[in-house]
Amino acid sequence: MLKDAGYIEEKRLAWGAREVIVFELTPLGKSRYEWFKTINDELFVLNEWTSE
């Protein structure tokens, strides 16, 4: 689902006789990650929850 949405890309690399699959964030994926992180930080400020 993340690959279809353009957030990650799949790369297949040779590792000796084997093949490994590596997933990397795309620029869009990095942008969305930062967006969700910002929202999470605003909603769940650690100090607010630990002071009660």
Coordinates of C-alpha atoms in Angstrom, one line a residue:
M1 CA 0.0 0.0 0.0
L2 CA 2.8 2.4 0.9
K3 CA 4.6 1.5 -2.4
D4 CA 1.5 2.0 -4.4
A5 CA 0.9 5.4 -2.8
G6 CA 4.4 6.5 -3.7
Y7 CA 5.8 6.8 -0.2
I8 CA 8.4 4.1 -0.5
E9 CA 10.3 2.4 -3.3
E10 CA 11.6 -1.1 -3.6
K11 CA 15.1 -1.9 -4.7
R12 CA 16.4 -5.4 -5.3
L13 CA 20.2 -5.8 -4.7
A14 CA 22.5 -8.6 -5.2
W15 CA 24.2 -9.8 -1.9
G16 CA 26.5 -12.6 -2.9
A17 CA 24.4 -15.4 -4.4
R18 CA 21.3 -14.0 -2.7
E19 CA 19.0 -11.1 -3.5
V20 CA 17.9 -8.6 -0.8
I21 CA 15.0 -6.3 -1.0
V22 CA 15.6 -2.8 0.3
F23 CA 12.8 -0.2 0.9
E24 CA 13.6 3.5 0.9
L25 CA 11.4 6.5 1.5
T26 CA 10.7 8.7 -1.5
P27 CA 10.7 12.5 -1.1
L28 CA 6.9 12.2 -0.8
G29 CA 7.3 9.6 1.9
K30 CA 9.7 11.9 3.8
S31 CA 7.3 14.8 3.5
R32 CA 4.4 12.7 4.8
Y33 CA 6.5 11.4 7.7
E34 CA 7.4 14.9 8.8
W35 CA 3.8 16.0 8.5
F36 CA 2.5 13.1 10.7
K37 CA 5.4 13.6 13.2
T38 CA 4.4 17.2 13.6
I39 CA 0.8 16.4 14.2
N40 CA 1.7 13.7 16.6
D41 CA 4.0 16.0 18.6
E42 CA 1.2 18.6 18.8
L43 CA -1.4 16.1 19.9
F44 CA 0.7 14.1 22.3
V45 CA 3.1 16.4 24.0
L46 CA 5.0 14.2 26.4
N47 CA 5.1 16.7 29.3
E48 CA 1.3 17.1 29.3
W49 CA 0.7 13.4 29.8
T50 CA 3.5 12.8 32.4
S51 CA 2.5 15.7 34.7
E52 CA -0.9 14.2 35.6

